Every structure is written in structure tokens, then in C-alpha cells.
Short mmCIF file of C-alpha atoms in Angstrom, two decimals:
data_model
loop_
_atom_site.label_atom_id
_atom_site.label_comp_id
_atom_site.label_asym_id
_atom_site.label_seq_id
_atom_site.Cartn_x
_atom_site.Cartn_y
_atom_site.Cartn_z
CA MET G 1 1.09 -9.71 40.72
CA THR G 2 3.96 -7.43 39.76
CA GLU G 3 4.49 -4.28 41.77
CA ARG G 4 3.18 -0.99 40.44
CA LYS G 5 5.77 1.38 39.04
CA ARG G 6 5.78 4.93 37.78
CA LEU G 7 4.24 5.55 34.37
CA PRO G 8 6.85 7.01 31.98
CA ILE G 9 4.47 9.58 30.48
CA GLY G 10 6.30 12.00 28.19
CA ILE G 11 9.72 10.64 29.15
CA GLN G 12 12.03 10.00 26.20
CA THR G 13 15.21 9.51 28.22
CA PHE G 14 16.21 5.89 28.85
CA ARG G 15 18.40 6.80 31.82
CA GLU G 16 15.56 8.58 33.61
CA ILE G 17 13.18 5.67 33.05
CA ARG G 18 15.64 3.14 34.44
CA GLU G 19 17.01 5.16 37.34
CA ALA G 20 13.66 6.51 38.54
CA GLY G 21 11.91 3.13 38.54
CA HIS G 22 9.45 3.61 35.69
CA TYR G 23 7.90 0.81 33.68
CA TYR G 24 10.11 -0.18 30.73
CA VAL G 25 9.15 -2.55 27.92
CA ASP G 26 12.40 -4.29 26.98
CA LYS G 27 13.38 -3.61 23.36
CA THR G 28 17.08 -4.34 23.87
CA GLY G 29 16.98 -7.84 22.36
CA MET G 30 15.83 -6.43 19.02
CA ILE G 31 18.36 -3.59 19.24
CA GLN G 32 21.13 -6.14 19.68
CA GLN G 33 19.92 -8.06 16.61
CA LEU G 34 20.15 -4.85 14.59
CA ALA G 35 23.66 -4.12 15.87
CA ASP G 36 24.85 -7.68 15.17
CA ASN G 37 23.30 -8.11 11.73
CA GLY G 38 23.68 -4.81 9.94
CA LYS G 39 24.99 -1.28 9.98
CA HIS G 40 22.69 1.40 8.47
CA TYR G 41 18.98 1.35 9.32
CA PHE G 42 15.82 3.33 8.75
CA LEU G 43 12.50 3.03 10.61
CA SER G 44 9.25 4.87 9.95
CA ARG G 45 6.59 5.04 12.67
CA PRO G 46 3.78 7.53 13.44
CA ARG G 47 4.25 10.33 15.95
CA ARG G 48 4.39 9.52 19.68
CA PHE G 49 5.31 5.90 19.10
CA GLY G 50 8.51 5.86 21.15
CA LYS G 51 11.04 6.54 18.38
CA SER G 52 12.98 9.08 20.46
CA LEU G 53 13.17 6.71 23.43
CA LEU G 54 14.39 3.95 21.10
CA LEU G 55 17.23 6.15 19.83
CA ASP G 56 18.14 7.19 23.36
CA THR G 57 18.29 3.52 24.39
CA ILE G 58 20.59 2.78 21.43
CA LYS G 59 22.77 5.74 22.45
CA GLU G 60 23.16 4.50 26.04
CA LEU G 61 23.87 0.97 24.84
CA PHE G 62 26.69 1.92 22.46
CA GLU G 63 28.14 4.33 25.01
CA GLY G 64 28.46 1.30 27.29
CA ASN G 65 26.41 2.50 30.25
CA GLU G 66 26.05 -1.00 31.66
CA PRO G 67 24.22 -0.26 34.96
CA LEU G 68 21.18 0.99 33.03
CA PHE G 69 20.79 -2.40 31.33
CA GLN G 70 20.91 -4.66 34.38
CA GLY G 71 18.14 -7.26 34.09
CA LEU G 72 17.42 -6.54 30.42
CA LEU G 73 17.81 -9.01 27.55
CA VAL G 74 20.95 -7.44 26.15
CA HIS G 75 22.89 -7.31 29.40
CA GLY G 76 24.72 -10.66 29.25
CA ARG G 77 25.26 -10.47 25.49
CA TRP G 78 26.98 -7.09 25.01
CA ASP G 79 30.64 -6.15 25.17
CA TRP G 80 30.56 -3.40 27.80
CA SER G 81 34.29 -2.75 27.58
CA VAL G 82 33.87 -0.81 24.31
CA LYS G 83 32.35 2.65 24.62
CA TYR G 84 31.59 4.06 21.18
CA PRO G 85 31.32 7.79 20.46
CA VAL G 86 27.76 8.77 19.50
CA LEU G 87 26.56 11.68 17.34
CA ARG G 88 22.84 12.16 17.83
CA PHE G 89 20.85 14.65 15.75
CA SER G 90 17.23 15.59 16.36
CA PHE G 91 15.02 17.80 14.22
CA GLY G 92 12.13 17.84 16.66
CA ARG G 93 12.92 21.13 18.35
CA LYS G 94 12.05 23.63 15.60
CA ASN G 95 9.41 24.53 13.05
CA TYR G 96 10.97 24.45 9.61
CA ARG G 97 8.59 26.59 7.55
CA GLN G 98 11.15 29.41 7.42
CA PRO G 99 13.92 28.88 4.84
CA GLU G 100 16.75 29.51 7.32
CA ALA G 101 15.41 27.26 10.14
CA LEU G 102 17.02 24.00 8.97
CA GLY G 103 20.50 25.46 8.61
CA GLU G 104 20.23 27.12 12.02
CA SER G 105 19.16 23.88 13.68
CA LEU G 106 21.94 21.81 12.15
CA HIS G 107 24.69 24.33 12.88
CA GLN G 108 23.55 24.64 16.50
CA GLN G 109 23.67 20.86 16.92
CA LEU G 110 27.04 20.53 15.18
CA THR G 111 28.47 23.29 17.39
CA GLN G 112 27.38 21.40 20.51
CA MET G 113 28.94 18.16 19.25
CA GLU G 114 32.21 19.91 18.43
CA ARG G 115 32.27 21.26 21.99
CA ASP G 116 31.52 17.82 23.44
CA PHE G 117 34.51 16.33 21.63
CA ALA G 118 36.74 19.43 22.02
CA ILE G 119 37.03 19.94 18.28
CA LYS G 120 37.55 23.36 16.74
CA PRO G 121 35.40 23.78 13.59
CA GLU G 122 37.28 24.39 10.36
CA PHE G 123 34.40 24.54 7.86
CA SER G 124 31.31 26.71 7.50
CA ASP G 125 28.84 24.45 5.67
CA ALA G 126 26.92 21.75 7.55
CA GLY G 127 27.93 18.83 5.34
CA SER G 128 31.63 19.57 5.67
CA ARG G 129 31.35 20.10 9.42
CA PHE G 130 29.60 16.72 9.76
CA ALA G 131 32.27 14.98 7.66
CA ASP G 132 35.04 16.66 9.64
CA LEU G 133 33.43 15.55 12.90
CA LEU G 134 33.32 11.94 11.73
CA GLU G 135 36.98 11.99 10.74
CA ARG G 136 38.32 13.76 13.81
CA VAL G 137 36.16 11.99 16.43
CA LYS G 138 37.30 8.63 15.06
CA ALA G 139 40.92 9.77 15.07
CA LYS G 140 40.56 11.07 18.62
CA THR G 141 38.80 8.04 20.13
CA GLY G 142 40.20 5.30 17.90
CA LEU G 143 36.69 3.93 17.50
CA PRO G 144 34.07 4.07 14.73
CA ILE G 145 31.10 6.33 15.41
CA VAL G 146 27.40 5.71 16.03
CA VAL G 147 25.16 8.19 14.14
CA LEU G 148 21.55 8.58 15.27
CA ILE G 149 19.06 10.90 13.54
CA ASP G 150 15.65 11.51 15.10
CA GLU G 151 12.74 12.98 13.11
CA TYR G 152 14.88 13.07 9.99
CA ASP G 153 11.87 14.17 7.90
CA LYS G 154 10.37 16.94 10.06
CA PRO G 155 12.08 19.76 8.13
CA ILE G 156 10.21 18.56 5.03
CA LEU G 157 6.88 17.69 6.65
CA ASP G 158 6.65 21.05 8.44
CA ALA G 159 6.91 22.84 5.11
CA LEU G 160 4.62 20.71 2.92
CA GLU G 161 2.25 23.64 2.52
CA TYR G 162 5.23 25.73 1.36
CA PRO G 163 6.54 23.55 -1.49
CA GLU G 164 9.59 25.64 -2.33
CA VAL G 165 10.81 25.55 1.27
CA ALA G 166 10.03 21.83 1.50
CA LYS G 167 12.01 21.08 -1.66
CA ALA G 168 14.94 23.20 -0.48
CA ASN G 169 14.95 21.38 2.88
CA ARG G 170 14.75 18.02 1.12
CA ASP G 171 17.68 18.82 -1.16
CA PHE G 172 19.72 20.15 1.77
CA LEU G 173 19.11 16.98 3.78
CA ARG G 174 19.86 14.73 0.80
CA GLY G 175 23.42 16.07 0.72
CA PHE G 176 23.76 15.96 4.49
CA TYR G 177 22.60 12.34 4.77
CA ALA G 178 24.85 11.30 1.87
CA THR G 179 27.79 11.99 4.21
CA ILE G 180 26.84 8.83 6.13
CA LYS G 181 27.57 6.73 3.05
CA ASP G 182 30.67 8.66 2.04
CA TYR G 183 32.17 8.13 5.50
CA ASP G 184 31.01 4.55 5.96
CA ALA G 185 34.48 3.45 7.10
CA HIS G 186 34.22 5.85 10.05
CA ILE G 187 30.80 4.59 11.20
CA ARG G 188 29.97 1.59 13.41
CA PHE G 189 26.18 1.95 13.26
CA SER G 190 23.59 4.45 12.02
CA PHE G 191 19.86 4.66 12.61
CA LEU G 192 17.38 7.18 11.17
CA THR G 193 13.77 7.50 12.31
CA GLY G 194 10.83 9.57 11.19
CA VAL G 195 7.12 9.57 10.52
CA SER G 196 7.27 9.32 6.74
CA LYS G 197 9.24 7.25 4.31
CA PHE G 198 10.47 9.46 1.52
CA SER G 199 11.43 7.60 -1.61
CA LYS G 200 15.10 6.73 -1.97
CA VAL G 201 15.25 8.66 -5.22
CA SER G 202 14.09 11.90 -3.59
CA LEU G 203 15.95 11.86 -0.28
CA PHE G 204 18.22 8.85 0.08
CA SER G 205 19.73 8.69 -3.39
CA GLY G 206 23.14 9.16 -1.78
CA LEU G 207 22.45 6.61 0.95
CA ASN G 208 21.42 3.49 -0.97
CA ASN G 209 22.96 1.17 1.61
CA LEU G 210 20.28 2.13 4.15
CA GLU G 211 18.21 -0.89 5.25
CA ASP G 212 14.53 -0.06 5.72
CA ILE G 213 13.09 -2.15 8.56
CA THR G 214 9.68 -0.41 8.60
CA LEU G 215 7.82 -3.47 7.29
CA MET G 216 10.10 -6.23 8.56
CA PRO G 217 7.91 -8.58 10.67
CA ARG G 218 10.62 -9.33 13.23
CA TYR G 219 10.93 -5.63 14.05
CA SER G 220 7.22 -4.80 13.93
CA SER G 221 7.12 -4.25 17.70
CA LEU G 222 10.42 -2.34 17.97
CA CYS G 223 8.24 0.65 18.86
CA GLY G 224 4.92 0.26 20.67
CA TYR G 225 3.55 -2.22 23.20
CA THR G 226 2.25 -5.69 22.34
CA ASP G 227 -0.70 -7.45 23.97
CA ASP G 228 1.79 -9.56 25.88
CA ASP G 229 3.56 -6.40 27.14
CA ILE G 230 0.25 -5.09 28.48
CA ASP G 231 -0.51 -8.37 30.25
CA THR G 232 2.96 -8.80 31.78
CA VAL G 233 4.88 -5.53 32.17
CA PHE G 234 1.74 -3.57 33.03
CA ALA G 235 -0.13 -6.37 34.84
CA ALA G 236 -0.33 -4.31 38.05
CA GLU G 237 -2.31 -1.62 36.20
CA LEU G 238 -5.04 -3.94 34.88
CA PRO G 239 -7.21 -4.92 37.90
CA GLY G 240 -10.66 -3.36 37.59
CA LEU G 241 -10.20 -2.43 33.92
CA ASP G 242 -12.00 -3.93 30.92
CA ARG G 243 -9.21 -5.71 29.04
CA ALA G 244 -11.29 -6.30 25.89
CA GLU G 245 -12.26 -2.64 25.72
CA ILE G 246 -8.62 -1.56 26.12
CA ARG G 247 -7.79 -3.73 23.13
CA ASP G 248 -10.69 -2.36 21.09
CA TRP G 249 -9.78 1.27 21.80
CA TYR G 250 -6.00 1.22 21.48
CA ASN G 251 -4.57 -1.98 19.92
CA GLY G 252 -4.34 -2.75 16.21
CA TYR G 253 -1.33 -1.02 14.64
CA ASN G 254 0.36 -3.50 12.34
CA TRP G 255 3.58 -3.50 10.33
CA LEU G 256 3.32 -7.12 9.10
CA GLY G 257 4.27 -8.69 12.41
CA THR G 258 2.95 -8.55 15.97
CA GLY G 259 0.31 -5.86 16.40
CA VAL G 260 1.00 -3.04 18.86
CA TYR G 261 -0.60 -0.32 20.94
CA ASN G 262 0.51 3.30 20.80
CA PRO G 263 2.50 3.82 24.06
CA PHE G 264 1.20 7.35 24.59
CA ASP G 265 -2.41 6.14 24.59
CA ILE G 266 -1.85 3.28 26.99
CA LEU G 267 0.15 5.30 29.51
CA GLN G 268 -2.44 8.07 29.53
CA PHE G 269 -5.23 5.53 29.92
CA PHE G 270 -3.54 3.81 32.86
CA ARG G 271 -3.14 7.19 34.55
CA ASN G 272 -6.69 8.42 33.95
CA HIS G 273 -8.73 5.19 33.73
CA ALA G 274 -10.90 6.83 31.06
CA PHE G 275 -11.27 5.85 27.41
CA LYS G 276 -10.37 8.92 25.40
CA SER G 277 -8.58 9.76 22.16
CA TYR G 278 -5.29 10.69 23.82
CA TRP G 279 -3.00 10.18 20.82
CA PHE G 280 -5.36 11.68 18.27
CA GLU G 281 -5.92 14.83 20.28
CA THR G 282 -2.19 15.64 20.47
CA GLY G 283 -2.06 16.37 16.74
CA THR G 284 -4.76 18.01 14.65
CA PRO G 285 -4.71 16.34 11.21
CA THR G 286 -5.66 19.55 9.38
CA PHE G 287 -3.44 18.92 6.38
CA LEU G 288 -4.69 15.33 6.12
CA VAL G 289 -8.37 16.33 6.27
CA GLU G 290 -7.82 19.03 3.65
CA GLN G 291 -6.13 16.54 1.35
CA LEU G 292 -8.94 13.99 1.71
CA LEU G 293 -11.56 16.62 0.85
CA LYS G 294 -9.49 18.03 -2.01
CA ARG G 295 -9.04 14.54 -3.47
CA GLN G 296 -12.73 13.74 -2.88
CA ILE G 297 -12.00 10.55 -0.95
CA PRO G 298 -15.29 9.34 0.59
CA THR G 299 -14.95 8.53 4.27
CA ILE G 300 -16.85 5.32 3.62
CA GLN G 301 -13.80 4.04 1.68
CA LEU G 302 -11.17 4.72 4.33
CA ASN G 303 -11.57 1.43 6.18
CA ASN G 304 -10.88 -0.60 3.06
CA LEU G 305 -8.20 1.04 0.92
CA LEU G 306 -5.98 -1.11 -1.31
CA SER G 307 -2.34 -0.19 -1.66
CA SER G 308 0.89 -1.68 -2.96
CA SER G 309 4.35 -1.79 -1.42
CA ASP G 310 5.55 0.73 -4.01
CA MET G 311 2.69 3.11 -3.23
CA LEU G 312 3.39 3.06 0.50
CA SER G 313 7.02 3.95 -0.22
CA SER G 314 6.46 6.72 -2.78
CA PHE G 315 6.33 9.79 -0.59
CA ASP G 316 7.71 13.07 -1.87
CA VAL G 317 6.97 16.78 -1.93
CA GLY G 318 4.02 17.31 -4.27
CA ASP G 319 3.63 13.56 -4.83
CA ILE G 320 2.00 11.97 -1.80
CA SER G 321 -0.54 9.20 -2.39
CA THR G 322 -3.56 9.22 -0.10
CA GLU G 323 -2.75 5.68 1.03
CA ALA G 324 0.87 6.51 1.94
CA LEU G 325 -0.20 9.67 3.76
CA LEU G 326 -2.80 7.88 5.89
CA PHE G 327 -0.59 4.87 6.58
CA GLN G 328 2.61 6.68 7.49
CA THR G 329 0.86 9.17 9.76
CA GLY G 330 -0.84 6.32 11.67
CA TYR G 331 -4.47 6.96 10.74
CA LEU G 332 -4.64 3.69 8.81
CA THR G 333 -2.73 0.45 9.28
CA ILE G 334 -2.21 -2.81 7.41
CA LYS G 335 -5.13 -5.20 7.89
CA GLN G 336 -4.17 -7.77 5.25
CA GLU G 337 -1.20 -8.59 3.00
CA GLU G 338 -1.38 -10.44 -0.34
CA ASN G 339 1.39 -11.57 -2.66
CA LEU G 340 0.02 -11.45 -6.20
CA GLY G 341 2.58 -12.46 -8.79
CA GLY G 342 5.49 -11.18 -6.72
CA GLN G 343 3.87 -7.81 -6.05
CA PHE G 344 2.69 -7.17 -2.50
CA PHE G 345 -0.70 -5.57 -1.95
CA TYR G 346 -2.02 -4.30 1.37
CA THR G 347 -5.55 -3.68 2.55
CA LEU G 348 -5.50 -0.66 4.86
CA GLY G 349 -8.03 0.15 7.57
CA TYR G 350 -8.46 1.90 10.90
CA PRO G 351 -6.18 0.44 13.60
CA ASN G 352 -8.65 0.84 16.44
CA ARG G 353 -11.70 2.60 17.80
CA GLU G 354 -9.81 5.73 18.80
CA VAL G 355 -8.73 6.53 15.25
CA TYR G 356 -11.99 5.31 13.66
CA GLN G 357 -14.08 7.55 15.87
CA SER G 358 -11.82 10.60 16.06
CA LEU G 359 -10.81 10.82 12.41
CA ASN G 360 -14.44 10.57 11.31
CA ASN G 361 -15.34 13.28 13.78
CA SER G 362 -12.67 15.57 12.27
CA LEU G 363 -13.73 14.74 8.72
CA LEU G 364 -17.36 15.33 9.64
CA ALA G 365 -16.50 18.77 11.01
CA ALA G 366 -14.88 19.62 7.67
CA LEU G 367 -17.83 18.21 5.71
CA VAL G 368 -20.68 19.89 7.58
CA GLN G 369 -18.92 23.16 8.54
CA ASN G 370 -21.11 23.66 11.61
CA LYS G 371 -19.59 22.25 14.78
CA SER G 372 -22.42 23.36 17.07
CA GLN G 373 -25.04 21.55 15.01
CA GLN G 374 -22.71 18.59 14.60
CA VAL G 375 -22.58 18.09 18.37
CA VAL G 376 -26.36 18.44 18.72
CA HIS G 377 -27.04 16.02 15.87
CA ALA G 378 -24.57 13.41 17.08
CA SER G 379 -26.12 13.32 20.54
CA GLN G 380 -29.62 13.17 19.04
CA LEU G 381 -28.57 10.29 16.79
CA TYR G 382 -27.44 8.22 19.75
CA ARG G 383 -30.62 8.93 21.70
CA LEU G 384 -32.90 8.11 18.76
CA LEU G 385 -31.08 4.84 18.11
CA SER G 386 -31.28 3.94 21.79
CA ALA G 387 -35.06 4.48 21.62
CA ASN G 388 -35.28 2.75 18.20
CA ASP G 389 -37.16 5.82 16.97
CA ILE G 390 -36.75 5.31 13.22
CA ALA G 391 -39.33 7.94 12.31
CA GLY G 392 -37.30 10.44 14.32
CA LEU G 393 -34.16 9.34 12.46
CA ARG G 394 -35.62 10.49 9.14
CA GLN G 395 -36.07 14.03 10.44
CA LEU G 396 -32.61 14.00 12.01
CA PHE G 397 -30.97 12.76 8.81
CA HIS G 398 -32.70 15.59 6.94
CA SER G 399 -31.33 18.02 9.53
CA PHE G 400 -27.79 16.71 8.95
CA PHE G 401 -27.76 18.23 5.48
CA ALA G 402 -30.05 21.18 6.13
CA SER G 403 -27.57 22.52 8.69
CA ILE G 404 -24.71 22.70 6.20
CA PRO G 405 -24.17 26.39 5.33
CA HIS G 406 -25.12 27.44 1.80
CA GLN G 407 -21.71 29.02 1.18
CA TRP G 408 -20.07 25.61 1.68
CA TYR G 409 -21.67 24.51 -1.58
CA THR G 410 -21.02 27.74 -3.47
CA ASN G 411 -17.31 27.67 -2.57
CA ASN G 412 -16.80 24.02 -3.44
CA ASP G 413 -18.15 21.29 -5.67
CA ILE G 414 -17.84 18.47 -3.15
CA GLN G 415 -21.59 17.73 -3.26
CA HIS G 416 -21.19 16.59 -6.87
CA TYR G 417 -19.09 13.57 -6.11
CA GLU G 418 -20.99 10.39 -5.47
CA GLY G 419 -19.60 9.57 -2.04
CA TYR G 420 -20.28 12.92 -0.40
CA TYR G 421 -23.79 12.32 0.95
CA ALA G 422 -23.13 8.79 2.14
CA SER G 423 -19.89 10.04 3.77
CA VAL G 424 -21.71 12.66 5.86
CA PHE G 425 -24.29 10.06 6.81
CA TYR G 426 -21.73 7.39 7.71
CA SER G 427 -19.36 9.74 9.57
CA TYR G 428 -22.08 10.70 12.03
CA PHE G 429 -22.34 7.04 13.04
CA ALA G 430 -18.56 6.50 13.01
CA SER G 431 -17.91 9.63 15.11
CA LEU G 432 -19.91 7.97 17.88
CA GLY G 433 -17.79 4.82 17.61
CA LEU G 434 -20.79 2.73 16.58
CA ASN G 435 -20.38 -0.78 15.16
CA VAL G 436 -20.77 -0.06 11.44
CA THR G 437 -19.88 -2.41 8.57
CA LEU G 438 -19.52 -1.00 5.05
CA GLU G 439 -19.96 -2.82 1.75
CA ASP G 440 -21.02 -5.93 3.62
CA ILE G 441 -20.84 -8.83 1.16
CA THR G 442 -23.74 -11.26 0.73
CA ASN G 443 -24.25 -13.95 -1.91
CA LEU G 444 -26.42 -11.53 -3.94
CA GLY G 445 -24.51 -8.27 -3.60
CA ARG G 446 -23.03 -5.73 -1.21
CA ILE G 447 -24.94 -4.03 1.58
CA ASP G 448 -23.95 -0.34 1.64
CA MET G 449 -23.94 -0.12 5.43
CA THR G 450 -24.95 -2.27 8.37
CA LEU G 451 -25.27 -1.01 11.93
CA LYS G 452 -25.42 -3.32 14.94
CA PHE G 453 -26.61 -1.45 17.99
CA ASN G 454 -28.44 -2.20 21.21
CA GLY G 455 -29.38 -5.75 20.17
CA LYS G 456 -30.75 -4.66 16.79
CA VAL G 457 -29.51 -4.71 13.18
CA TYR G 458 -30.07 -1.83 10.75
CA VAL G 459 -29.44 -2.45 7.04
CA PHE G 460 -28.93 0.69 4.90
CA GLU G 461 -28.89 1.20 1.14
CA PHE G 462 -27.96 4.60 -0.32
CA LYS G 463 -28.93 6.06 -3.70
CA VAL G 464 -28.27 9.40 -5.40
CA VAL G 465 -31.44 9.91 -7.47
CA GLU G 466 -29.72 11.84 -10.27
CA LEU G 467 -27.33 8.91 -10.75
CA VAL G 468 -29.86 6.08 -10.40
CA PRO G 469 -33.21 7.68 -11.25
CA GLU G 470 -35.05 4.37 -11.50
CA GLY G 471 -33.46 2.82 -8.43
CA LYS G 472 -35.35 2.43 -5.20
CA ALA G 473 -33.07 1.91 -2.24
CA LEU G 474 -35.46 -0.02 0.00
CA GLN G 475 -36.61 -2.24 -2.86
CA GLN G 476 -33.02 -3.25 -3.58
CA ILE G 477 -32.53 -4.38 0.02
CA LYS G 478 -35.64 -6.57 -0.29
CA ASP G 479 -34.93 -7.87 -3.80
CA LYS G 480 -31.45 -8.97 -2.81
CA ALA G 481 -32.54 -10.40 0.55
CA TYR G 482 -29.79 -8.54 2.39
CA ALA G 483 -31.46 -9.20 5.74
CA ASP G 484 -30.95 -12.96 5.41
CA LYS G 485 -27.31 -12.62 6.40
CA TYR G 486 -28.35 -11.53 9.89
CA ARG G 487 -31.37 -13.69 10.65
CA ALA G 488 -29.26 -16.22 12.55
CA LEU G 489 -28.57 -13.53 15.17
CA ASN G 490 -32.23 -13.71 16.23
CA GLN G 491 -32.30 -9.94 16.65
CA PRO G 492 -34.79 -7.42 15.24
CA ILE G 493 -33.73 -6.30 11.75
CA TYR G 494 -34.74 -3.02 10.12
CA LEU G 495 -34.33 -2.15 6.44
CA LEU G 496 -33.69 1.49 5.57
CA GLY G 497 -33.48 2.92 2.06
CA VAL G 498 -32.03 6.44 1.91
CA GLU G 499 -32.13 8.51 -1.29
CA PHE G 500 -30.19 11.74 -1.78
CA SER G 501 -30.59 14.49 -4.35
CA LYS G 502 -27.67 16.60 -5.57
CA THR G 503 -30.18 19.23 -6.71
CA ASP G 504 -31.94 19.49 -3.35
CA ARG G 505 -28.72 18.83 -1.42
CA ASN G 506 -30.62 16.66 0.99
CA ILE G 507 -32.50 13.45 1.55
CA VAL G 508 -35.49 13.10 -0.78
CA GLY G 509 -36.39 9.53 0.06
CA PHE G 510 -36.40 7.65 3.34
CA ASP G 511 -38.28 4.35 3.47
CA TRP G 512 -38.03 1.69 6.09
CA GLU G 513 -39.68 -1.45 7.35
CA PRO G 514 -38.86 -4.31 9.70
CA ALA G 515 -37.44 -7.39 8.00
#
């Protein structure tokens, strides 16, 4: 058993982690590979995934602070006699919705760097000041420079709801980042991180030598903790905890290599010993939810979205695909990769229970517009399922839709798209973290939704009567023998046909029987 150490919650400073005896998951071997094999890198990861700590580790390594790396993989493989100058920019400290905020932030940071290297500024614009710094710091130290840029995209993301500001920030940064290429001879190593991956055309057109390692399998765990990290580095934290449940709640992020946990989640869980949505609750996905409703994306589709490599990379102001938005922000991850004729396709889905449950809860709140009733109905749903009170479920399902305010429909046409009613229905189950399978394939068709709960199986079929006036939901379940797929479980099976009406804005048919 390893000894217990301090949990590095909220600490993004490598020196503090090492000197104060906190847990540290060793990423230095991968950092050394990057330094040995290339020069200009880009990495996209969701918020609170350890990107700032990674950059700070790189900074300390290139500055040659050897004592901090004692006992780590890189220690015996690095030339500690060379201490490179480092210029580190971070855009995390401001909100960039105001047009002048980006310029202010950059000039403040450049001023501090000029002071650090005792350089008197000779230019007024940010790009020229940056170029001058690169030239004069190299001349002063005799060494090429390490350039690190944290949250490179925040000035754009902050202003997405203000397109003119976002475009101005993007264009400003395009010129600023182009300096890295123009002064390549002055640079030893550069690394940019952010949440999103803006297309090279829109933001990195002047930096086409940047190597994107976001989906490189060997660097998939450069940020985040692996299962092995949990079992070894954090072994002292595990006694008395349900290891399988930890994995179910927090593991599952995948960038084509080893899957990882979000560090923020795990550290909070080890401190509190309670399964909660720690990462999700630190950022309200208001913009994301609004986009999903605006684009009429049914929640029942979110766990099985198909995307391509081009789609995941095409992120720009006013041109953000739903798949790229969900993937880059960490609400969906890659579940499967396929190479079809040289084009790569990815099936996206929820990484873990935390995101599955919490995102559906947020989407449900936007769909039903009545948080008080939402809480009451969710708790009733769990109790009725626990009692296997199917007759009570019919009344509850009717109440789901009856509680939605009338003005929600008059201000919006969402009820007219086919997936709306099934999405409300499904999201109630998903918001409770229940074991739901959608579009479950059998040899005769696809089951709309299957719920496994409390030793029982519930098979659902949904119909919108205006779209399928002759269809009977329960009869389809029976005709296609959907229950046969689950008979081997030797558990009670219940068939439920649910029919919605766009005219009535509610359930108009609810039939059920045991299989």
C-alpha cells in the first residue's frame, strides 16, 4: 500500500505539487517524446482536464529546474545544463466579450515578460512586441525560446454569442499566432492548448507547421488519469470505495488511445467519497443546450452520433457542427473509429454516467421549462419503477407533458419535430442515471428504448399518431417479438407502447402487458 498524499485539488502549479507532497501522475515521459520528436504542437482537451498543469510542467522542464523532477521518468534522460527562456501566455484570466479585452490582456502579459527579461518595449502593437521579444530574448540569452499558450481559444469562445467580437478576436489572434511561424528560427519548442480546435484556415492559416496531437493515440492520456493511474498512484485512496462504480461514473473519455478520467472529478471524489457531477457542475452548458434545441437535435440521438475527422476539426465562428461542439467541450467522446475508404468516421457517445445523467437533466430543464415539476416528476418516476407500478407510470407520463407551460409552445415550434416527445420521455429516465438502451437492434428491427431496472426489463415503442396514424406501438413490439432478445435473462419483461399527439401535446395512447 502506498502512503496517502495530499490531493492536488485546483492546483495548476507543478512546483507546488512536487514541493508540497501532492499526488502527481507522471506525464514527463510523453513530454520528453514531444520535445525530442517535434517542435510546434497543438492539443485540444475539455475544460478542467489538466492543460494548465501540463504547460506549467513543460515550463519547469525547459527552464531546467531539476530538483522538481527527481524520481520522474524524464529525470535521467534530460540535459539539465541547458536552461531555456520561456514565454508563457494564458488567456484564462479575462472575459473577452468586450472588444478591447483581448488587446488589454495581451499587452499586460507582454509588459510583464519585457520586465522579466529587462527589455524596453519599442513597439505599440502586440504582434510587433511579441516578435521583438523573441528576437531580443534570444540575443540576450543565446538560446532559442520556448513559447507556451494556454487557453488560446478563450477570447473567441467567450464571444460566440457576439459574432462580430468573436470574429475580431479570431482575426487578431491569427496574426499574433503567425509570429510563431515567422520567427521559427528563434524558437526551440511551442505548445498551444485549448478546448476547441478551430480550423487551420480560420485561425492557424499562418501557422501551418503546427502538429495537432489531439487524436494521436500515443498522447491520448497526456491529460487525464488512466485506470492504471487510479490503481497505482491513487491506490491509498481506494480502500472502502466501489472501484467499478468509480469507473462507471467518471472514466470513459477517449481520444483514440487509452481512455481517461477527468482529474477534477476524481480528486473531488476522493476528497468527498460521494458520487456527484463535480466536473459538470463547474460549467453550465447554456450555450450548448440552446444550440441543441435550436437545431432540434433529439436527446435520444446524442449517445450515437456519427461524425467524420473533418467534421470534428471544422470549428469556426458561425460554423460549428453539433458533433464538434459536443465532442470538443467534453460532453461526448469517441466510442468507435472506422476507416471507410481512407476517410475516418467516429461514433460519438456519452463518456460516463456523470455526463449522461447531468446533460440530460439540463436538456430536460430546457425542454419542460418547469424545474419544480421536473424534480417532483423525476422522484416519482424512480419510486413508481421501484414499485413496478406501471399503471401509475401512465399518469406520471401524462403529467410530464401537462406540466409544460403553454407559452413554451406558443413561443417555439419544437413540439413539431418528431424527436421532441420521445426526448422528454427519455431524458427523465436518463436524468436519473438509469440503464437505458436506445435503438436496440434485434433480428426483426430496432427497439426504441429498453430499460433494465431492479431485476426487470421494460421494452418501449414510441409513435406520434399524426405521423403514423395506423401504427399501434404495443402491437409493433409484439409483431416483431422484441422481447425475445431478453428472455435469456430470466427476468420479468414488460412491453409498453406509448403514443403521442402533436395536436394534444401529450400522450394519447399508453398500452402495456407482460411479455
